[in-house]
Amino acid sequence: MSFRTISVALATVAVLAVSGIALHHLLEGLAWHDVKLAVRAIPSGAIAAAGILTAASYFILTGFDVLALRLVGRRVPYGTVALAAFTSYIFSHNFGFAALTGGAARYRIYGRHGVPLGDVGQIMIVAGVTFWLGAFLLLGLAFVILPDLPPVGDHAVPPAFQTATGLTALALLAGYMVALALLKGRAVRVWRWQIRLPTWRMAIAQFALGTLDLLTATAVLFVLLPAPDLALYPAVLVGYLLAIISSLLVHAPGGLGVFEVVMIAALPQVDRTALVAALLTFRLVYYLIPLAAGLLLFVGHEAIALRDARAAT
């Protein structure tokens, strides 16, 4: 095991420990009996809506892979793309370390259709860039358009700094688009890898898919809140973006603890008991139920692959 792997693992454990302490502090004085009652009080219609939005979010995520396959010039049936995308995203969402967990699922499935390891790596890069483009576009717009966002915890961000941060993010994204327009889809070498850049038209599709997925995923949590008011959605969106980005940066499995800490700190105006109930239900609907389905689908795929391999010998 390399020093880098050990360092990342230790850092992840440390972050989870700190998140656990912070979560304990934020939930101090909360009665778990009240949380259970709040979970039961979530309307069945809201849970059904969350389920539909979850399905929509994962459907949009398959578009990330469709776009990436088009960029690397590989034709794969959509059913296979959907299986590879869904299992890889659900594994990386729940277990963290996307390059290892999601990458392994993609390679096992795409490999059977003649997609080499190098192209699988590029597919992962394109999909990852699609997410980050959507995240930074939404954050940049929110920081510019909504200067009166509530403070995260006890720390209020000066509106001028928030606006400057948003404008910087948008300027960087604009610079990225200009660079793509000038490079016209050429390939660039990164270490030993030859990576083909998207055209500016394809980048627009990335922006659209990335933002649509994040807006939909945020809506899953939003509909689970008590009497959700559309005026609250922007704050929920910014909190969700900060929470999911924090979870990805620290490789916390499923963002466990990290996601909840950021969301609770970002939504002080929401009743804490109801918010914790919504977060628990969100984790069940958006993470755990799809994980069970993804595991069944992946095991089924591997069983069929094993059967075919035996039949060929």
Tab-separated table of C-alpha atoms in Angstrom:
chain	number	residue	atom	x	y	z
A	1	MET	CA	0.000	0.000	0.000
A	2	SER	CA	1.474	3.346	-1.077
A	3	PHE	CA	2.175	6.280	1.223
A	4	ARG	CA	-0.407	8.359	-0.675
A	5	THR	CA	-3.120	5.741	-0.131
A	6	ILE	CA	-2.339	5.532	3.582
A	7	SER	CA	-2.308	9.336	3.877
A	8	VAL	CA	-5.686	9.670	2.139
A	9	ALA	CA	-7.182	6.942	4.343
A	10	LEU	CA	-5.884	8.563	7.533
A	11	ALA	CA	-7.093	11.990	6.410
A	12	THR	CA	-10.548	10.567	5.676
A	13	VAL	CA	-10.734	8.945	9.123
A	14	ALA	CA	-9.659	12.222	10.723
A	15	VAL	CA	-12.291	14.198	8.799
A	16	LEU	CA	-14.994	11.694	9.735
A	17	ALA	CA	-13.956	11.976	13.392
A	18	VAL	CA	-14.095	15.779	13.289
A	19	SER	CA	-17.435	15.641	11.460
A	20	GLY	CA	-18.769	13.265	14.092
A	21	ILE	CA	-17.786	15.657	16.870
A	22	ALA	CA	-19.302	18.616	15.006
A	23	LEU	CA	-22.488	16.672	14.314
A	24	HIS	CA	-22.741	15.686	17.981
A	25	HIS	CA	-22.406	19.352	18.930
A	26	LEU	CA	-25.037	20.461	16.404
A	27	LEU	CA	-27.486	17.785	17.556
A	28	GLU	CA	-26.937	18.427	21.254
A	29	GLY	CA	-30.261	18.659	23.044
A	30	LEU	CA	-32.147	17.001	20.182
A	31	ALA	CA	-34.601	14.305	21.293
A	32	TRP	CA	-34.401	11.278	19.000
A	33	HIS	CA	-37.971	10.387	19.882
A	34	ASP	CA	-39.002	13.688	18.321
A	35	VAL	CA	-36.876	12.949	15.245
A	36	LYS	CA	-38.648	9.597	14.786
A	37	LEU	CA	-41.986	11.332	15.064
A	38	ALA	CA	-40.840	13.919	12.501
A	39	VAL	CA	-39.796	11.155	10.095
A	40	ARG	CA	-43.216	9.545	10.431
A	41	ALA	CA	-44.855	12.939	9.896
A	42	ILE	CA	-43.301	13.353	6.434
A	43	PRO	CA	-46.251	12.998	4.038
A	44	SER	CA	-46.332	9.919	1.818
A	45	GLY	CA	-46.785	12.255	-1.144
A	46	ALA	CA	-43.485	13.962	-0.298
A	47	ILE	CA	-41.706	10.608	-0.073
A	48	ALA	CA	-43.209	9.549	-3.409
A	49	ALA	CA	-42.080	12.835	-4.981
A	50	ALA	CA	-38.586	12.300	-3.545
A	51	GLY	CA	-38.512	8.832	-5.107
A	52	ILE	CA	-39.541	10.164	-8.521
A	53	LEU	CA	-36.961	12.966	-8.335
A	54	THR	CA	-34.291	10.449	-7.307
A	55	ALA	CA	-35.058	8.335	-10.379
A	56	ALA	CA	-34.901	11.488	-12.517
A	57	SER	CA	-31.536	12.458	-11.014
A	58	TYR	CA	-29.955	9.081	-11.766
A	59	PHE	CA	-31.447	9.149	-15.268
A	60	ILE	CA	-29.774	12.521	-15.856
A	61	LEU	CA	-26.496	11.063	-14.582
A	62	THR	CA	-26.587	8.461	-17.360
A	63	GLY	CA	-26.370	11.424	-19.730
A	64	PHE	CA	-22.920	12.184	-18.306
A	65	ASP	CA	-21.691	8.840	-19.670
A	66	VAL	CA	-23.566	9.195	-22.971
A	67	LEU	CA	-21.763	12.479	-23.551
A	68	ALA	CA	-18.399	11.058	-22.473
A	69	LEU	CA	-18.730	8.041	-24.775
A	70	ARG	CA	-19.490	10.355	-27.679
A	71	LEU	CA	-16.335	12.316	-26.899
A	72	VAL	CA	-14.088	9.217	-26.884
A	73	GLY	CA	-15.789	7.857	-29.996
A	74	ARG	CA	-17.271	4.671	-28.533
A	75	ARG	CA	-20.700	3.283	-29.384
A	76	VAL	CA	-22.328	1.375	-26.525
A	77	PRO	CA	-26.032	0.444	-26.216
A	78	TYR	CA	-27.913	2.783	-23.904
A	79	GLY	CA	-28.973	-0.084	-21.627
A	80	THR	CA	-25.312	-0.850	-20.960
A	81	VAL	CA	-24.527	2.848	-20.482
A	82	ALA	CA	-27.386	3.177	-17.984
A	83	LEU	CA	-26.181	0.126	-16.032
A	84	ALA	CA	-22.565	1.323	-15.959
A	85	ALA	CA	-23.478	4.882	-15.020
A	86	PHE	CA	-26.026	3.954	-12.361
A	87	THR	CA	-23.857	1.365	-10.608
A	88	SER	CA	-20.714	3.493	-10.758
A	89	TYR	CA	-22.439	6.592	-9.398
A	90	ILE	CA	-24.286	4.747	-6.672
A	91	PHE	CA	-21.084	3.002	-5.550
A	92	SER	CA	-19.064	6.218	-5.530
A	93	HIS	CA	-21.914	8.099	-3.804
A	94	ASN	CA	-22.079	5.588	-0.967
A	95	PHE	CA	-18.491	4.346	-0.668
A	96	GLY	CA	-16.468	7.393	-1.749
A	97	PHE	CA	-13.159	7.108	-3.665
A	98	ALA	CA	-14.928	7.414	-7.019
A	99	ALA	CA	-11.863	6.477	-9.078
A	100	LEU	CA	-11.688	3.113	-7.304
A	101	THR	CA	-15.327	2.204	-6.648
A	102	GLY	CA	-17.107	3.832	-9.583
A	103	GLY	CA	-14.136	3.213	-11.888
A	104	ALA	CA	-14.139	-0.523	-11.175
A	105	ALA	CA	-17.873	-0.793	-11.926
A	106	ARG	CA	-17.501	1.133	-15.183
A	107	TYR	CA	-14.542	-0.944	-16.334
A	108	ARG	CA	-16.262	-4.261	-15.567
A	109	ILE	CA	-19.318	-3.261	-17.589
A	110	TYR	CA	-17.798	-1.224	-20.418
A	111	GLY	CA	-14.915	-3.681	-20.778
A	112	ARG	CA	-17.329	-6.356	-21.960
A	113	HIS	CA	-18.274	-4.048	-24.836
A	114	GLY	CA	-14.732	-3.436	-26.012
A	115	VAL	CA	-14.080	-0.138	-24.236
A	116	PRO	CA	-10.401	-0.154	-23.141
A	117	LEU	CA	-9.158	1.001	-19.763
A	118	GLY	CA	-7.772	4.251	-21.174
A	119	ASP	CA	-11.161	5.240	-22.572
A	120	VAL	CA	-12.873	4.296	-19.315
A	121	GLY	CA	-10.493	6.683	-17.570
A	122	GLN	CA	-11.414	9.457	-19.997
A	123	ILE	CA	-15.114	8.728	-19.489
A	124	MET	CA	-14.608	9.207	-15.754
A	125	ILE	CA	-12.753	12.478	-16.322
A	126	VAL	CA	-15.468	13.856	-18.612
A	127	ALA	CA	-18.212	12.802	-16.183
A	128	GLY	CA	-16.347	14.389	-13.288
A	129	VAL	CA	-15.824	17.635	-15.211
A	130	THR	CA	-19.541	17.681	-16.054
A	131	PHE	CA	-20.378	17.603	-12.353
A	132	TRP	CA	-17.888	20.334	-11.429
A	133	LEU	CA	-19.009	22.592	-14.278
A	134	GLY	CA	-22.590	22.375	-13.057
A	135	ALA	CA	-21.582	22.894	-9.421
A	136	PHE	CA	-19.432	25.961	-10.042
A	137	LEU	CA	-21.953	27.492	-12.422
A	138	LEU	CA	-24.760	27.182	-9.861
A	139	LEU	CA	-22.589	28.400	-6.983
A	140	GLY	CA	-21.272	31.315	-9.035
A	141	LEU	CA	-24.761	32.391	-10.057
A	142	ALA	CA	-26.120	31.949	-6.523
A	143	PHE	CA	-23.315	34.008	-4.978
A	144	VAL	CA	-23.903	36.828	-7.480
A	145	ILE	CA	-27.707	36.804	-7.665
A	146	LEU	CA	-28.413	35.982	-4.003
A	147	PRO	CA	-26.126	38.147	-1.856
A	148	ASP	CA	-28.387	37.763	1.205
A	149	LEU	CA	-27.928	34.035	1.734
A	150	PRO	CA	-28.095	33.028	5.417
A	151	PRO	CA	-24.741	32.513	7.165
A	152	VAL	CA	-23.277	29.021	7.445
A	153	GLY	CA	-23.329	28.383	11.178
A	154	ASP	CA	-22.092	31.421	13.078
A	155	HIS	CA	-19.981	32.713	10.225
A	156	ALA	CA	-21.581	35.345	7.999
A	157	VAL	CA	-19.834	35.966	4.681
A	158	PRO	CA	-19.623	39.650	3.684
A	159	PRO	CA	-21.874	40.224	0.622
A	160	ALA	CA	-19.041	41.914	-1.288
A	161	PHE	CA	-16.741	38.903	-0.782
A	162	GLN	CA	-19.539	36.515	-1.729
A	163	THR	CA	-20.270	38.457	-4.928
A	164	ALA	CA	-16.559	38.641	-5.811
A	165	THR	CA	-16.241	34.883	-5.318
A	166	GLY	CA	-19.228	34.259	-7.563
A	167	LEU	CA	-17.929	36.561	-10.288
A	168	THR	CA	-14.509	34.868	-10.125
A	169	ALA	CA	-16.094	31.437	-10.565
A	170	LEU	CA	-18.161	32.646	-13.524
A	171	ALA	CA	-15.113	34.325	-15.087
A	172	LEU	CA	-13.119	31.086	-14.837
A	173	LEU	CA	-15.950	29.163	-16.483
A	174	ALA	CA	-16.126	31.772	-19.259
A	175	GLY	CA	-12.364	31.437	-19.748
A	176	TYR	CA	-12.775	27.656	-19.986
A	177	MET	CA	-15.371	28.097	-22.749
A	178	VAL	CA	-13.126	30.520	-24.657
A	179	ALA	CA	-10.216	28.067	-24.414
A	180	LEU	CA	-12.368	25.243	-25.779
A	181	ALA	CA	-13.527	27.429	-28.650
A	182	LEU	CA	-9.906	28.198	-29.558
A	183	LEU	CA	-8.668	24.606	-29.198
A	184	LYS	CA	-11.575	23.205	-31.279
A	185	GLY	CA	-11.730	19.746	-29.741
A	186	ARG	CA	-8.004	18.953	-29.917
A	187	ALA	CA	-6.348	16.344	-27.728
A	188	VAL	CA	-3.917	17.333	-24.964
A	189	ARG	CA	-1.329	15.200	-23.222
A	190	VAL	CA	-1.514	14.933	-19.426
A	191	TRP	CA	1.420	12.852	-18.203
A	192	ARG	CA	1.078	9.614	-20.193
A	193	TRP	CA	-2.556	10.197	-21.075
A	194	GLN	CA	-3.850	11.650	-24.312
A	195	ILE	CA	-7.119	13.430	-23.450
A	196	ARG	CA	-9.443	14.765	-26.095
A	197	LEU	CA	-11.069	18.058	-25.154
A	198	PRO	CA	-14.776	18.663	-25.785
A	199	THR	CA	-15.927	21.283	-28.223
A	200	TRP	CA	-17.611	24.366	-26.798
A	201	ARG	CA	-20.967	22.967	-27.956
A	202	MET	CA	-20.373	19.770	-26.021
A	203	ALA	CA	-19.333	21.849	-23.000
A	204	ILE	CA	-22.719	23.582	-23.113
A	205	ALA	CA	-24.330	20.134	-22.893
A	206	GLN	CA	-22.080	19.397	-19.897
A	207	PHE	CA	-23.213	22.591	-18.177
A	208	ALA	CA	-26.849	21.690	-18.850
A	209	LEU	CA	-26.555	18.123	-17.547
A	210	GLY	CA	-24.477	19.101	-14.504
A	211	THR	CA	-26.814	21.862	-13.393
A	212	LEU	CA	-29.969	19.837	-14.097
A	213	ASP	CA	-28.735	16.913	-12.023
A	214	LEU	CA	-27.794	19.105	-9.063
A	215	LEU	CA	-31.080	21.006	-9.195
A	216	THR	CA	-32.970	17.711	-9.237
A	217	ALA	CA	-30.932	16.116	-6.434
A	218	THR	CA	-31.472	19.217	-4.301
A	219	ALA	CA	-35.203	18.968	-4.977
A	220	VAL	CA	-35.181	15.446	-3.466
A	221	LEU	CA	-34.160	16.919	-0.109
A	222	PHE	CA	-36.287	20.042	-0.560
A	223	VAL	CA	-39.604	18.167	-0.901
A	224	LEU	CA	-38.863	16.270	2.320
A	225	LEU	CA	-38.649	19.461	4.368
A	226	PRO	CA	-41.708	20.513	6.394
A	227	ALA	CA	-44.058	22.653	4.258
A	228	PRO	CA	-41.333	23.485	1.721
A	229	ASP	CA	-41.534	27.079	0.523
A	230	LEU	CA	-40.011	27.913	-2.879
A	231	ALA	CA	-38.378	30.966	-1.287
A	232	LEU	CA	-36.246	28.549	0.749
A	233	TYR	CA	-35.037	26.536	-2.265
A	234	PRO	CA	-32.021	28.779	-3.105
A	235	ALA	CA	-30.647	28.383	0.439
A	236	VAL	CA	-31.205	24.614	0.268
A	237	LEU	CA	-29.441	24.527	-3.112
A	238	VAL	CA	-26.379	26.427	-1.874
A	239	GLY	CA	-26.243	24.280	1.262
A	240	TYR	CA	-26.524	21.127	-0.834
A	241	LEU	CA	-23.759	22.255	-3.197
A	242	LEU	CA	-21.402	23.100	-0.321
A	243	ALA	CA	-22.257	19.828	1.433
A	244	ILE	CA	-21.734	17.589	-1.600
A	245	ILE	CA	-18.515	19.362	-2.600
A	246	SER	CA	-17.169	19.037	0.957
A	247	SER	CA	-18.033	15.335	0.965
A	248	LEU	CA	-16.245	14.761	-2.343
A	249	LEU	CA	-13.135	16.687	-1.333
A	250	VAL	CA	-12.611	14.615	1.830
A	251	HIS	CA	-13.630	11.269	0.220
A	252	ALA	CA	-16.074	10.625	3.052
A	253	PRO	CA	-18.096	7.474	2.205
A	254	GLY	CA	-21.530	8.742	1.270
A	255	GLY	CA	-20.517	12.075	2.769
A	256	LEU	CA	-21.460	10.483	6.084
A	257	GLY	CA	-21.439	13.123	8.789
A	258	VAL	CA	-19.856	15.775	6.547
A	259	PHE	CA	-22.992	16.211	4.442
A	260	GLU	CA	-25.243	16.461	7.489
A	261	VAL	CA	-22.985	18.920	9.313
A	262	VAL	CA	-22.871	21.331	6.366
A	263	MET	CA	-26.609	21.090	5.685
A	264	ILE	CA	-27.560	21.720	9.320
A	265	ALA	CA	-25.141	24.661	9.515
A	266	ALA	CA	-26.389	26.081	6.208
A	267	LEU	CA	-30.104	25.973	7.111
A	268	PRO	CA	-30.420	27.551	10.571
A	269	GLN	CA	-33.882	28.855	9.653
A	270	VAL	CA	-35.297	25.302	9.365
A	271	ASP	CA	-36.529	23.536	12.493
A	272	ARG	CA	-33.612	21.302	13.469
A	273	THR	CA	-35.689	18.249	14.346
A	274	ALA	CA	-37.565	18.398	11.045
A	275	LEU	CA	-34.318	18.999	9.140
A	276	VAL	CA	-32.621	15.957	10.694
A	277	ALA	CA	-35.696	13.870	9.845
A	278	ALA	CA	-35.537	15.106	6.237
A	279	LEU	CA	-31.796	14.364	6.016
A	280	LEU	CA	-32.264	10.822	7.316
A	281	THR	CA	-35.082	10.192	4.856
A	282	PHE	CA	-33.020	11.742	2.048
A	283	ARG	CA	-30.138	9.375	2.793
A	284	LEU	CA	-32.529	6.420	2.648
A	285	VAL	CA	-34.272	7.491	-0.580
A	286	TYR	CA	-31.315	8.920	-2.525
A	287	TYR	CA	-28.476	6.724	-1.282
A	288	LEU	CA	-29.454	3.458	0.402
A	289	ILE	CA	-32.405	2.249	-1.686
A	290	PRO	CA	-30.558	2.943	-4.985
A	291	LEU	CA	-27.485	1.243	-3.480
A	292	ALA	CA	-29.486	-1.938	-2.873
A	293	ALA	CA	-30.785	-1.803	-6.453
A	294	GLY	CA	-27.301	-1.083	-7.821
A	295	LEU	CA	-25.755	-4.009	-5.939
A	296	LEU	CA	-28.412	-6.378	-7.292
A	297	LEU	CA	-27.903	-5.127	-10.850
A	298	PHE	CA	-24.116	-5.355	-10.635
A	299	VAL	CA	-24.175	-8.854	-9.141
A	300	GLY	CA	-26.590	-9.897	-11.894
A	301	HIS	CA	-24.258	-8.448	-14.531
A	302	GLU	CA	-21.281	-10.306	-13.070
A	303	ALA	CA	-23.249	-13.557	-12.906
A	304	ILE	CA	-24.187	-13.257	-16.583
A	305	ALA	CA	-20.572	-12.411	-17.494
A	306	LEU	CA	-19.347	-15.490	-15.598
A	307	ARG	CA	-21.943	-17.702	-17.283
A	308	ASP	CA	-20.971	-16.413	-20.727
A	309	ALA	CA	-17.270	-16.925	-19.978
A	310	ARG	CA	-17.898	-20.536	-18.951
A	311	ALA	CA	-20.025	-21.150	-22.029
A	312	ALA	CA	-17.228	-19.848	-24.246
A	313	THR	CA	-14.652	-22.296	-22.824
